[in-house]
């Protein structure tokens, strides 16, 4: 088969593949690399590509050695204009034939590719290629290949460049080398939301105050991440000031919480967890859980009572009174709220307000089998053990005996 037949078959293969291939990216011709350099006889030289765009998953490169005063017959970019998808030219060495320059000189060189600048520097210093991600051992006067993130260590996630090292095989004269590199950018990955960056945001989300209060923090943070990806590229978000990032987290978090709150299960879980925390004496954590329920308007009178009681146990008496009054508005017949409100006034040194409540309900039961006076005594025992001020406890108990 002659060269015309080979090229015809190759072009037909590329065209048919492109016809059916899903176009999920683009050749970034604006940020392609084209450098023409001169290598001294028997010398080595290093070329760093232009910055690879975020989302680069593949590159096509072409190396051409020219004789003095020779010009390239056509650029790599012009060749790629006819190829909308990289898979059409990365299926073996046949694809590389199509990308080869129509003109090249007689000089030859060896080359190696590095994903790390330090490895590349070792090559220039010592000629070491053991850390190269690709090495061309046989001297060539032209070459063209594709490197894929899936099949080559040369293209690494978040990599900003690759390095080409050349070694001249001309022992007498300088060599002219033309290096061309064109990146393929995946549309989805160009936003910067790769696996590593998504994990980073999820971990950051879990450290926010709102996430710490939730039992379903994983679901919550996944929701925040989904919304964040729709509104920002990763690089844009990272450039925000800390205070701006915090606002974004709060805004998106509130939106996610409202979506999650369409089911009562979220608040039921928070309520159950808060109750367990109170039993364990972890009142600060209980406040956080119930606080979320109150914040989103889902609190019941018992929720306000739990929150008010937790404020009492943490000596936040003013907050306790305010919270219990909110619960009282919802149900002024709930005696647990009335009792804790009386406790709040007493501990806040408002004996007069406390006295009126203690006396008002002293003949009633707080629950179906627990009397008011009995409950007061039980609470005072708990308060004393917790170190709350107990100066007026005996005074109240004497009052209830009258």
Short mmCIF file of N, CA, C and O in Angstrom, two decimals, residues 131-255:
data_model
loop_
_atom_site.label_atom_id
_atom_site.label_comp_id
_atom_site.label_asym_id
_atom_site.label_seq_id
_atom_site.Cartn_x
_atom_site.Cartn_y
_atom_site.Cartn_z
N UNK A 131 13.54 8.99 35.26
CA UNK A 131 12.31 9.56 35.80
C UNK A 131 11.44 10.20 34.72
O UNK A 131 10.48 10.92 35.03
N UNK A 132 11.77 9.92 33.49
CA UNK A 132 10.96 10.46 32.39
C UNK A 132 9.65 9.68 32.28
O UNK A 132 9.60 8.47 32.55
N UNK A 133 8.59 10.37 31.91
CA UNK A 133 7.32 9.67 31.70
C UNK A 133 7.24 9.10 30.29
O UNK A 133 6.40 8.24 30.01
N UNK A 134 8.09 9.59 29.40
CA UNK A 134 8.21 9.00 28.06
C UNK A 134 9.62 9.28 27.56
O UNK A 134 10.18 10.36 27.77
N UNK A 135 10.19 8.29 26.86
CA UNK A 135 11.55 8.46 26.34
C UNK A 135 11.63 7.92 24.93
O UNK A 135 11.16 6.81 24.64
N UNK A 136 12.22 8.71 24.04
CA UNK A 136 12.49 8.28 22.68
C UNK A 136 13.98 7.99 22.58
O UNK A 136 14.81 8.90 22.48
N UNK A 137 14.35 6.70 22.67
CA UNK A 137 15.75 6.30 22.68
C UNK A 137 16.41 6.36 21.32
O UNK A 137 17.60 6.61 21.19
N UNK A 138 15.62 6.09 20.29
CA UNK A 138 16.17 6.07 18.94
C UNK A 138 16.10 7.47 18.35
O UNK A 138 15.07 8.13 18.38
N UNK A 139 17.22 7.94 17.83
CA UNK A 139 17.28 9.29 17.27
C UNK A 139 16.34 9.42 16.08
O UNK A 139 16.28 8.54 15.22
N UNK A 140 15.58 10.51 16.05
CA UNK A 140 14.60 10.75 14.98
C UNK A 140 14.75 12.17 14.46
O UNK A 140 15.27 13.05 15.14
N UNK A 141 14.28 12.38 13.23
CA UNK A 141 14.29 13.74 12.70
C UNK A 141 12.88 14.35 12.69
O UNK A 141 12.70 15.51 12.39
N UNK A 142 11.89 13.52 13.06
CA UNK A 142 10.54 14.02 13.25
C UNK A 142 9.75 12.98 14.04
O UNK A 142 10.04 11.79 13.98
N UNK A 143 8.77 13.47 14.81
CA UNK A 143 7.96 12.55 15.60
C UNK A 143 6.67 13.26 15.99
O UNK A 143 6.63 14.49 16.10
N UNK A 144 5.61 12.50 16.21
CA UNK A 144 4.33 13.07 16.63
C UNK A 144 3.57 12.01 17.40
O UNK A 144 3.49 10.86 16.97
N UNK A 145 3.03 12.39 18.54
CA UNK A 145 2.31 11.43 19.37
C UNK A 145 1.24 12.14 20.19
O UNK A 145 1.22 13.37 20.30
N UNK A 146 0.37 11.33 20.78
CA UNK A 146 -0.63 11.83 21.70
C UNK A 146 -0.37 11.28 23.08
O UNK A 146 0.03 10.12 23.24
N UNK A 147 -0.58 12.10 24.11
CA UNK A 147 -0.43 11.68 25.50
C UNK A 147 -1.76 11.90 26.20
O UNK A 147 -2.31 13.00 26.18
N UNK A 148 -2.28 10.86 26.84
CA UNK A 148 -3.58 10.94 27.49
C UNK A 148 -3.43 10.81 29.00
O UNK A 148 -2.58 10.07 29.49
N UNK A 149 -4.27 11.50 29.74
CA UNK A 149 -4.24 11.43 31.19
C UNK A 149 -4.58 10.03 31.69
O UNK A 149 -4.18 9.62 32.77
N UNK A 150 -5.31 9.27 30.86
CA UNK A 150 -5.70 7.92 31.25
C UNK A 150 -4.60 6.89 31.00
O UNK A 150 -4.59 5.83 31.62
N UNK A 151 -3.69 7.21 30.07
CA UNK A 151 -2.71 6.22 29.64
C UNK A 151 -1.26 6.65 29.84
O UNK A 151 -0.35 5.88 29.55
N UNK A 152 -1.05 7.86 30.32
CA UNK A 152 0.32 8.36 30.44
C UNK A 152 0.50 9.13 31.73
O UNK A 152 -0.40 9.87 32.16
N UNK A 153 1.65 8.97 32.35
CA UNK A 153 1.98 9.72 33.56
C UNK A 153 2.48 11.11 33.23
O UNK A 153 2.82 11.88 34.14
N UNK A 154 2.54 11.43 31.94
CA UNK A 154 3.00 12.77 31.54
C UNK A 154 1.94 13.83 31.81
O UNK A 154 2.26 14.98 32.08
N UNK A 155 0.66 13.43 31.73
CA UNK A 155 -0.43 14.36 31.97
C UNK A 155 -1.03 14.03 33.33
O UNK A 155 -1.72 13.03 33.48
N UNK A 156 -0.74 14.85 34.31
CA UNK A 156 -1.20 14.61 35.67
C UNK A 156 -2.34 15.57 36.02
O UNK A 156 -2.39 16.68 35.50
N UNK A 157 -3.26 15.15 36.89
CA UNK A 157 -4.31 16.07 37.34
C UNK A 157 -3.70 17.33 37.94
O UNK A 157 -2.74 17.26 38.71
N UNK A 158 -4.24 18.46 37.58
CA UNK A 158 -3.77 19.77 38.09
C UNK A 158 -2.37 20.14 37.61
O UNK A 158 -1.79 21.11 38.11
N UNK A 159 -1.82 19.38 36.65
CA UNK A 159 -0.50 19.74 36.12
C UNK A 159 -0.61 21.04 35.34
O UNK A 159 -1.58 21.27 34.62
N UNK A 160 0.41 21.89 35.48
CA UNK A 160 0.35 23.17 34.76
C UNK A 160 1.28 23.21 33.56
O UNK A 160 1.28 24.19 32.81
N UNK A 161 2.05 22.15 33.35
CA UNK A 161 2.95 22.12 32.19
C UNK A 161 3.58 20.74 32.09
O UNK A 161 3.48 19.92 33.00
N UNK A 162 4.23 20.50 30.96
CA UNK A 162 5.11 19.34 30.82
C UNK A 162 6.43 19.84 30.23
O UNK A 162 6.48 20.91 29.62
N UNK A 163 7.48 19.05 30.42
CA UNK A 163 8.82 19.48 30.02
C UNK A 163 9.39 18.49 29.00
O UNK A 163 9.34 17.28 29.20
N UNK A 164 9.91 19.03 27.91
CA UNK A 164 10.55 18.23 26.86
C UNK A 164 12.06 18.47 26.94
O UNK A 164 12.53 19.62 26.91
N UNK A 165 12.80 17.37 27.04
CA UNK A 165 14.25 17.46 27.02
C UNK A 165 14.80 16.87 25.72
O UNK A 165 14.42 15.77 25.33
N UNK A 166 15.66 17.62 25.05
CA UNK A 166 16.22 17.18 23.76
C UNK A 166 17.73 17.02 23.87
O UNK A 166 18.41 17.82 24.52
N UNK A 167 18.23 16.00 23.18
CA UNK A 167 19.67 15.76 23.12
C UNK A 167 20.09 15.67 21.65
O UNK A 167 19.61 14.81 20.91
N UNK A 168 20.95 16.57 21.25
CA UNK A 168 21.40 16.61 19.86
C UNK A 168 22.28 15.40 19.54
O UNK A 168 23.11 15.00 20.35
N UNK A 169 22.10 14.84 18.34
CA UNK A 169 22.96 13.74 17.89
C UNK A 169 23.91 14.20 16.78
O UNK A 169 24.58 13.40 16.17
N UNK A 170 23.92 15.52 16.57
CA UNK A 170 24.87 16.08 15.62
C UNK A 170 26.13 16.49 16.39
O UNK A 170 26.07 17.33 17.28
N UNK A 171 27.24 15.89 16.07
CA UNK A 171 28.47 16.12 16.83
C UNK A 171 29.24 17.36 16.37
O UNK A 171 30.23 17.74 16.98
N UNK A 172 28.77 17.97 15.30
CA UNK A 172 29.55 19.07 14.74
C UNK A 172 28.74 20.37 14.69
O UNK A 172 29.21 21.43 15.09
N UNK A 173 27.50 20.30 14.18
CA UNK A 173 26.71 21.51 13.92
C UNK A 173 25.54 21.63 14.89
O UNK A 173 25.08 20.65 15.48
N UNK A 174 25.05 22.86 15.02
CA UNK A 174 23.85 23.11 15.80
C UNK A 174 22.64 22.52 15.10
O UNK A 174 22.65 22.29 13.88
N UNK A 175 21.59 22.28 15.87
CA UNK A 175 20.34 21.75 15.29
C UNK A 175 19.19 22.72 15.55
O UNK A 175 19.14 23.38 16.59
N UNK A 176 18.27 22.79 14.60
CA UNK A 176 17.06 23.60 14.79
C UNK A 176 15.89 22.64 15.04
O UNK A 176 15.60 21.78 14.22
N UNK A 177 15.25 22.79 16.20
CA UNK A 177 14.14 21.91 16.58
C UNK A 177 12.87 22.74 16.74
O UNK A 177 12.89 23.80 17.39
N UNK A 178 11.78 22.26 16.17
CA UNK A 178 10.48 22.90 16.35
C UNK A 178 9.61 21.96 17.19
O UNK A 178 9.41 20.80 16.83
N UNK A 179 9.14 22.48 18.31
CA UNK A 179 8.24 21.72 19.18
C UNK A 179 6.86 22.37 19.15
O UNK A 179 6.72 23.57 19.39
N UNK A 180 5.85 21.56 18.88
CA UNK A 180 4.47 22.03 18.89
C UNK A 180 3.65 21.12 19.82
O UNK A 180 3.74 19.90 19.73
N UNK A 181 2.88 21.73 20.72
CA UNK A 181 2.04 20.98 21.65
C UNK A 181 0.67 21.64 21.71
O UNK A 181 0.57 22.85 21.93
N UNK A 182 -0.37 20.85 21.48
CA UNK A 182 -1.74 21.37 21.54
C UNK A 182 -2.53 20.56 22.57
O UNK A 182 -2.60 19.34 22.46
N UNK A 183 -3.11 21.23 23.58
CA UNK A 183 -3.87 20.50 24.60
C UNK A 183 -5.33 20.29 24.22
O UNK A 183 -5.93 21.13 23.54
N UNK A 184 -5.88 19.18 24.66
CA UNK A 184 -7.31 18.91 24.53
C UNK A 184 -7.94 19.14 25.90
O UNK A 184 -7.50 18.59 26.90
N UNK A 185 -8.96 20.00 25.96
CA UNK A 185 -9.58 20.39 27.22
C UNK A 185 -10.97 19.78 27.32
O UNK A 185 -11.80 19.97 26.43
N UNK A 186 -11.20 19.04 28.40
CA UNK A 186 -12.51 18.47 28.66
C UNK A 186 -13.42 19.55 29.23
O UNK A 186 -13.06 20.24 30.18
N UNK A 187 -14.61 19.73 28.63
CA UNK A 187 -15.51 20.80 29.06
C UNK A 187 -15.82 20.71 30.55
O UNK A 187 -15.77 21.71 31.27
N UNK A 188 -16.16 19.52 31.02
CA UNK A 188 -16.57 19.38 32.42
C UNK A 188 -15.41 19.65 33.37
O UNK A 188 -15.55 20.37 34.35
N UNK A 189 -14.24 19.08 33.04
CA UNK A 189 -13.09 19.25 33.93
C UNK A 189 -12.48 20.65 33.86
O UNK A 189 -11.73 21.04 34.74
N UNK A 190 -12.81 21.40 32.80
CA UNK A 190 -12.24 22.74 32.66
C UNK A 190 -12.72 23.67 33.77
O UNK A 190 -12.14 24.72 34.00
N UNK A 191 -13.79 23.27 34.45
CA UNK A 191 -14.27 24.08 35.57
C UNK A 191 -13.38 23.89 36.80
O UNK A 191 -13.53 24.60 37.79
N UNK A 192 -12.48 22.92 36.73
CA UNK A 192 -11.55 22.69 37.84
C UNK A 192 -12.08 21.74 38.91
O UNK A 192 -11.38 21.46 39.88
N UNK A 193 -13.29 21.21 38.69
CA UNK A 193 -13.89 20.36 39.73
C UNK A 193 -13.49 18.89 39.52
O UNK A 193 -14.33 18.04 39.27
N UNK A 194 -12.21 18.62 39.67
CA UNK A 194 -11.76 17.22 39.61
C UNK A 194 -11.96 16.56 40.97
O UNK A 194 -12.42 17.19 41.93
N UNK A 195 -11.62 15.29 41.06
CA UNK A 195 -11.87 14.52 42.28
C UNK A 195 -11.18 15.13 43.49
O UNK A 195 -11.77 15.27 44.58
N UNK A 196 -9.94 15.51 43.32
CA UNK A 196 -9.16 16.06 44.43
C UNK A 196 -9.79 17.35 44.96
O UNK A 196 -9.91 17.55 46.17
N UNK A 197 -10.21 18.22 44.05
CA UNK A 197 -10.78 19.50 44.47
C UNK A 197 -12.17 19.33 45.09
O UNK A 197 -12.54 20.07 46.00
N UNK A 198 -12.93 18.35 44.58
CA UNK A 198 -14.25 18.10 45.19
C UNK A 198 -14.08 17.60 46.63
O UNK A 198 -14.84 17.98 47.52
N UNK A 199 -13.10 16.73 46.84
CA UNK A 199 -12.83 16.25 48.20
C UNK A 199 -12.44 17.40 49.12
O UNK A 199 -12.84 17.45 50.30
N UNK A 200 -11.64 18.32 48.59
CA UNK A 200 -11.21 19.48 49.38
C UNK A 200 -12.41 20.29 49.86
O UNK A 200 -12.51 20.66 51.04
N UNK A 201 -13.35 20.56 48.96
CA UNK A 201 -14.51 21.36 49.32
C UNK A 201 -15.41 20.61 50.31
O UNK A 201 -15.94 21.20 51.26
N UNK A 202 -15.58 19.30 50.11
CA UNK A 202 -16.39 18.52 51.04
C UNK A 202 -15.80 18.57 52.45
O UNK A 202 -16.53 18.71 53.44
N UNK A 203 -14.48 18.46 52.54
CA UNK A 203 -13.83 18.52 53.85
C UNK A 203 -13.98 19.90 54.49
O UNK A 203 -14.17 20.02 55.70
N UNK A 204 -13.88 20.94 53.66
CA UNK A 204 -14.06 22.29 54.18
C UNK A 204 -15.48 22.50 54.66
O UNK A 204 -15.72 23.11 55.71
N UNK A 205 -16.44 21.98 53.90
CA UNK A 205 -17.85 22.13 54.26
C UNK A 205 -18.13 21.50 55.62
O UNK A 205 -18.86 22.05 56.45
N UNK A 206 -17.53 20.35 55.88
CA UNK A 206 -17.80 19.63 57.12
C UNK A 206 -17.26 20.36 58.35
O UNK A 206 -17.64 20.05 59.48
N UNK A 207 -16.38 21.34 58.13
CA UNK A 207 -15.86 22.12 59.26
C UNK A 207 -16.70 23.36 59.55
O UNK A 207 -16.44 24.06 60.52
N UNK A 208 -17.69 23.65 58.70
CA UNK A 208 -18.53 24.83 58.93
C UNK A 208 -19.44 24.59 60.14
O UNK A 208 -19.80 23.46 60.47
N UNK A 209 -19.84 25.69 60.77
CA UNK A 209 -20.69 25.58 61.97
C UNK A 209 -22.00 24.87 61.68
O UNK A 209 -22.46 24.04 62.47
N UNK A 210 -22.59 25.19 60.52
CA UNK A 210 -23.88 24.60 60.19
C UNK A 210 -23.76 23.09 59.99
O UNK A 210 -24.59 22.32 60.48
N UNK A 211 -22.73 22.65 59.29
CA UNK A 211 -22.55 21.22 59.04
C UNK A 211 -22.32 20.45 60.33
O UNK A 211 -22.79 19.33 60.50
N UNK A 212 -21.60 21.06 61.27
CA UNK A 212 -21.31 20.40 62.54
C UNK A 212 -22.58 20.15 63.35
O UNK A 212 -22.63 19.24 64.18
N UNK A 213 -23.60 20.96 63.09
CA UNK A 213 -24.85 20.83 63.85
C UNK A 213 -25.76 19.74 63.30
O UNK A 213 -26.71 19.34 63.94
N UNK A 214 -25.45 19.28 62.07
CA UNK A 214 -26.34 18.35 61.39
C UNK A 214 -25.89 16.91 61.57
O UNK A 214 -24.69 16.62 61.58
N UNK A 215 -26.85 16.03 61.66
CA UNK A 215 -26.55 14.60 61.70
C UNK A 215 -26.22 14.12 60.30
O UNK A 215 -25.30 13.34 60.08
N UNK A 216 -26.97 14.61 59.32
CA UNK A 216 -26.76 14.21 57.92
C UNK A 216 -25.78 15.15 57.24
O UNK A 216 -26.06 15.70 56.17
N UNK A 217 -24.63 15.35 57.85
CA UNK A 217 -23.68 16.34 57.31
C UNK A 217 -23.14 15.93 55.95
O UNK A 217 -22.82 16.78 55.12
N UNK A 218 -23.01 14.62 55.69
CA UNK A 218 -22.51 14.17 54.38
C UNK A 218 -23.47 14.58 53.27
O UNK A 218 -23.04 15.14 52.25
N UNK A 219 -24.75 14.30 53.45
CA UNK A 219 -25.75 14.67 52.44
C UNK A 219 -25.79 16.18 52.27
O UNK A 219 -25.92 16.70 51.15
N UNK A 220 -25.70 16.89 53.38
CA UNK A 220 -25.73 18.34 53.35
C UNK A 220 -24.56 18.90 52.54
O UNK A 220 -24.73 19.76 51.68
N UNK A 221 -23.35 18.39 52.79
CA UNK A 221 -22.16 18.91 52.11
C UNK A 221 -22.14 18.53 50.63
O UNK A 221 -21.62 19.28 49.80
N UNK A 222 -22.67 17.36 50.29
CA UNK A 222 -22.78 16.99 48.87
C UNK A 222 -23.72 17.97 48.16
O UNK A 222 -23.45 18.40 47.02
N UNK A 223 -24.79 18.35 48.82
CA UNK A 223 -25.72 19.34 48.25
C UNK A 223 -25.02 20.68 48.04
O UNK A 223 -25.16 21.31 46.99
N UNK A 224 -24.25 21.12 49.03
CA UNK A 224 -23.51 22.38 48.92
C UNK A 224 -22.53 22.31 47.76
O UNK A 224 -22.40 23.25 46.96
N UNK A 225 -21.82 21.18 47.64
CA UNK A 225 -20.86 21.01 46.55
C UNK A 225 -21.54 21.07 45.19
O UNK A 225 -21.03 21.72 44.26
N UNK A 226 -22.68 20.42 45.04
CA UNK A 226 -23.40 20.44 43.77
C UNK A 226 -23.77 21.87 43.38
O UNK A 226 -23.61 22.27 42.22
N UNK A 227 -24.25 22.64 44.32
CA UNK A 227 -24.65 24.02 44.03
C UNK A 227 -23.42 24.87 43.73
O UNK A 227 -23.45 25.75 42.86
N UNK A 228 -22.33 24.60 44.45
CA UNK A 228 -21.10 25.37 44.24
C UNK A 228 -20.55 25.15 42.84
O UNK A 228 -20.08 26.10 42.18
N UNK A 229 -20.60 23.91 42.37
CA UNK A 229 -20.08 23.60 41.03
C UNK A 229 -20.89 24.30 39.94
O UNK A 229 -20.36 24.62 38.87
N UNK A 230 -22.18 24.51 40.20
CA UNK A 230 -23.03 25.17 39.20
C UNK A 230 -22.79 26.67 39.15
O UNK A 230 -22.99 27.29 38.10
N UNK A 231 -22.35 27.25 40.26
CA UNK A 231 -22.21 28.71 40.32
C UNK A 231 -20.78 29.20 40.10
O UNK A 231 -20.58 30.34 39.68
N UNK A 232 -19.79 28.35 40.40
CA UNK A 232 -18.40 28.79 40.32
C UNK A 232 -17.53 27.75 39.64
O UNK A 232 -17.77 26.55 39.78
N UNK A 233 -16.51 28.23 38.94
CA UNK A 233 -15.39 27.37 38.62
C UNK A 233 -14.53 27.27 39.88
O UNK A 233 -14.53 28.18 40.72
N UNK A 234 -13.82 26.16 40.02
CA UNK A 234 -13.04 25.95 41.23
C UNK A 234 -12.04 27.09 41.42
O UNK A 234 -11.87 27.60 42.54
N UNK A 235 -11.39 27.50 40.35
CA UNK A 235 -10.38 28.55 40.45
C UNK A 235 -11.00 29.88 40.89
O UNK A 235 -10.41 30.63 41.67
N UNK A 236 -12.23 30.16 40.41
CA UNK A 236 -12.92 31.39 40.80
C UNK A 236 -13.24 31.37 42.30
O UNK A 236 -13.06 32.37 42.99
N UNK A 237 -13.71 30.22 42.77
CA UNK A 237 -14.07 30.13 44.18
C UNK A 237 -12.84 30.28 45.07
O UNK A 237 -12.89 30.94 46.12
N UNK A 238 -11.72 29.67 44.66
CA UNK A 238 -10.51 29.74 45.47
C UNK A 238 -9.95 31.15 45.56
O UNK A 238 -9.23 31.48 46.50
N UNK A 239 -10.28 32.00 44.59
CA UNK A 239 -9.78 33.37 44.60
C UNK A 239 -10.58 34.29 45.51
O UNK A 239 -10.18 35.43 45.75
N UNK A 240 -11.72 33.81 46.02
CA UNK A 240 -12.53 34.63 46.91
C UNK A 240 -11.82 34.84 48.24
O UNK A 240 -11.04 34.01 48.69
N UNK A 241 -12.11 35.97 48.87
CA UNK A 241 -11.58 36.22 50.21
C UNK A 241 -12.24 35.27 51.21
O UNK A 241 -13.36 34.80 50.97
N UNK A 242 -11.58 34.97 52.33
CA UNK A 242 -12.17 34.07 53.32
C UNK A 242 -13.57 34.48 53.74
O UNK A 242 -14.45 33.63 53.89
N UNK A 243 -13.80 35.77 53.92
CA UNK A 243 -15.13 36.22 54.34
C UNK A 243 -16.15 36.00 53.24
O UNK A 243 -17.33 35.72 53.50
N UNK A 244 -15.70 36.09 51.97
CA UNK A 244 -16.60 35.84 50.85
C UNK A 244 -16.92 34.35 50.73
O UNK A 244 -18.07 33.97 50.45
N UNK A 245 -15.92 33.52 50.96
CA UNK A 245 -16.15 32.07 50.93
C UNK A 245 -17.14 31.67 52.03
O UNK A 245 -18.03 30.85 51.80
N UNK A 246 -16.97 32.27 53.20
CA UNK A 246 -17.86 31.95 54.31
C UNK A 246 -19.30 32.29 53.97
O UNK A 246 -20.23 31.52 54.27
N UNK A 247 -19.51 33.43 53.31
CA UNK A 247 -20.87 33.82 52.92
C UNK A 247 -21.45 32.85 51.90
O UNK A 247 -22.63 32.49 51.95
N UNK A 248 -20.61 32.42 50.95
CA UNK A 248 -21.07 31.46 49.95
C UNK A 248 -21.50 30.16 50.62
O UNK A 248 -22.57 29.61 50.31
N UNK A 249 -20.67 29.67 51.54
CA UNK A 249 -21.02 28.45 52.26
C UNK A 249 -22.35 28.61 53.01
O UNK A 249 -23.20 27.72 53.00
N UNK A 250 -22.52 29.75 53.66
CA UNK A 250 -23.74 29.98 54.43
C UNK A 250 -24.96 30.05 53.52
O UNK A 250 -26.01 29.45 53.80
N UNK A 251 -24.84 30.81 52.41
CA UNK A 251 -25.97 30.97 51.50
C UNK A 251 -26.37 29.63 50.87
O UNK A 251 -27.56 29.27 50.84
N UNK A 252 -25.37 28.91 50.37
CA UNK A 252 -25.67 27.61 49.75
C UNK A 252 -26.13 26.61 50.80
O UNK A 252 -27.00 25.77 50.53
N UNK A 253 -25.55 26.69 51.99
CA UNK A 253 -25.95 25.80 53.07
C UNK A 253 -27.40 26.02 53.48
O UNK A 253 -28.15 25.06 53.69
N UNK A 254 -27.80 27.27 53.56
CA UNK A 254 -29.20 27.57 53.90
C UNK A 254 -30.14 27.03 52.83
O UNK A 254 -31.21 26.50 53.14
N UNK A 255 -29.74 27.19 51.56
CA UNK A 255 -30.58 26.68 50.47
C UNK A 255 -30.70 25.16 50.55
O UNK A 255 -31.78 24.60 50.36
#
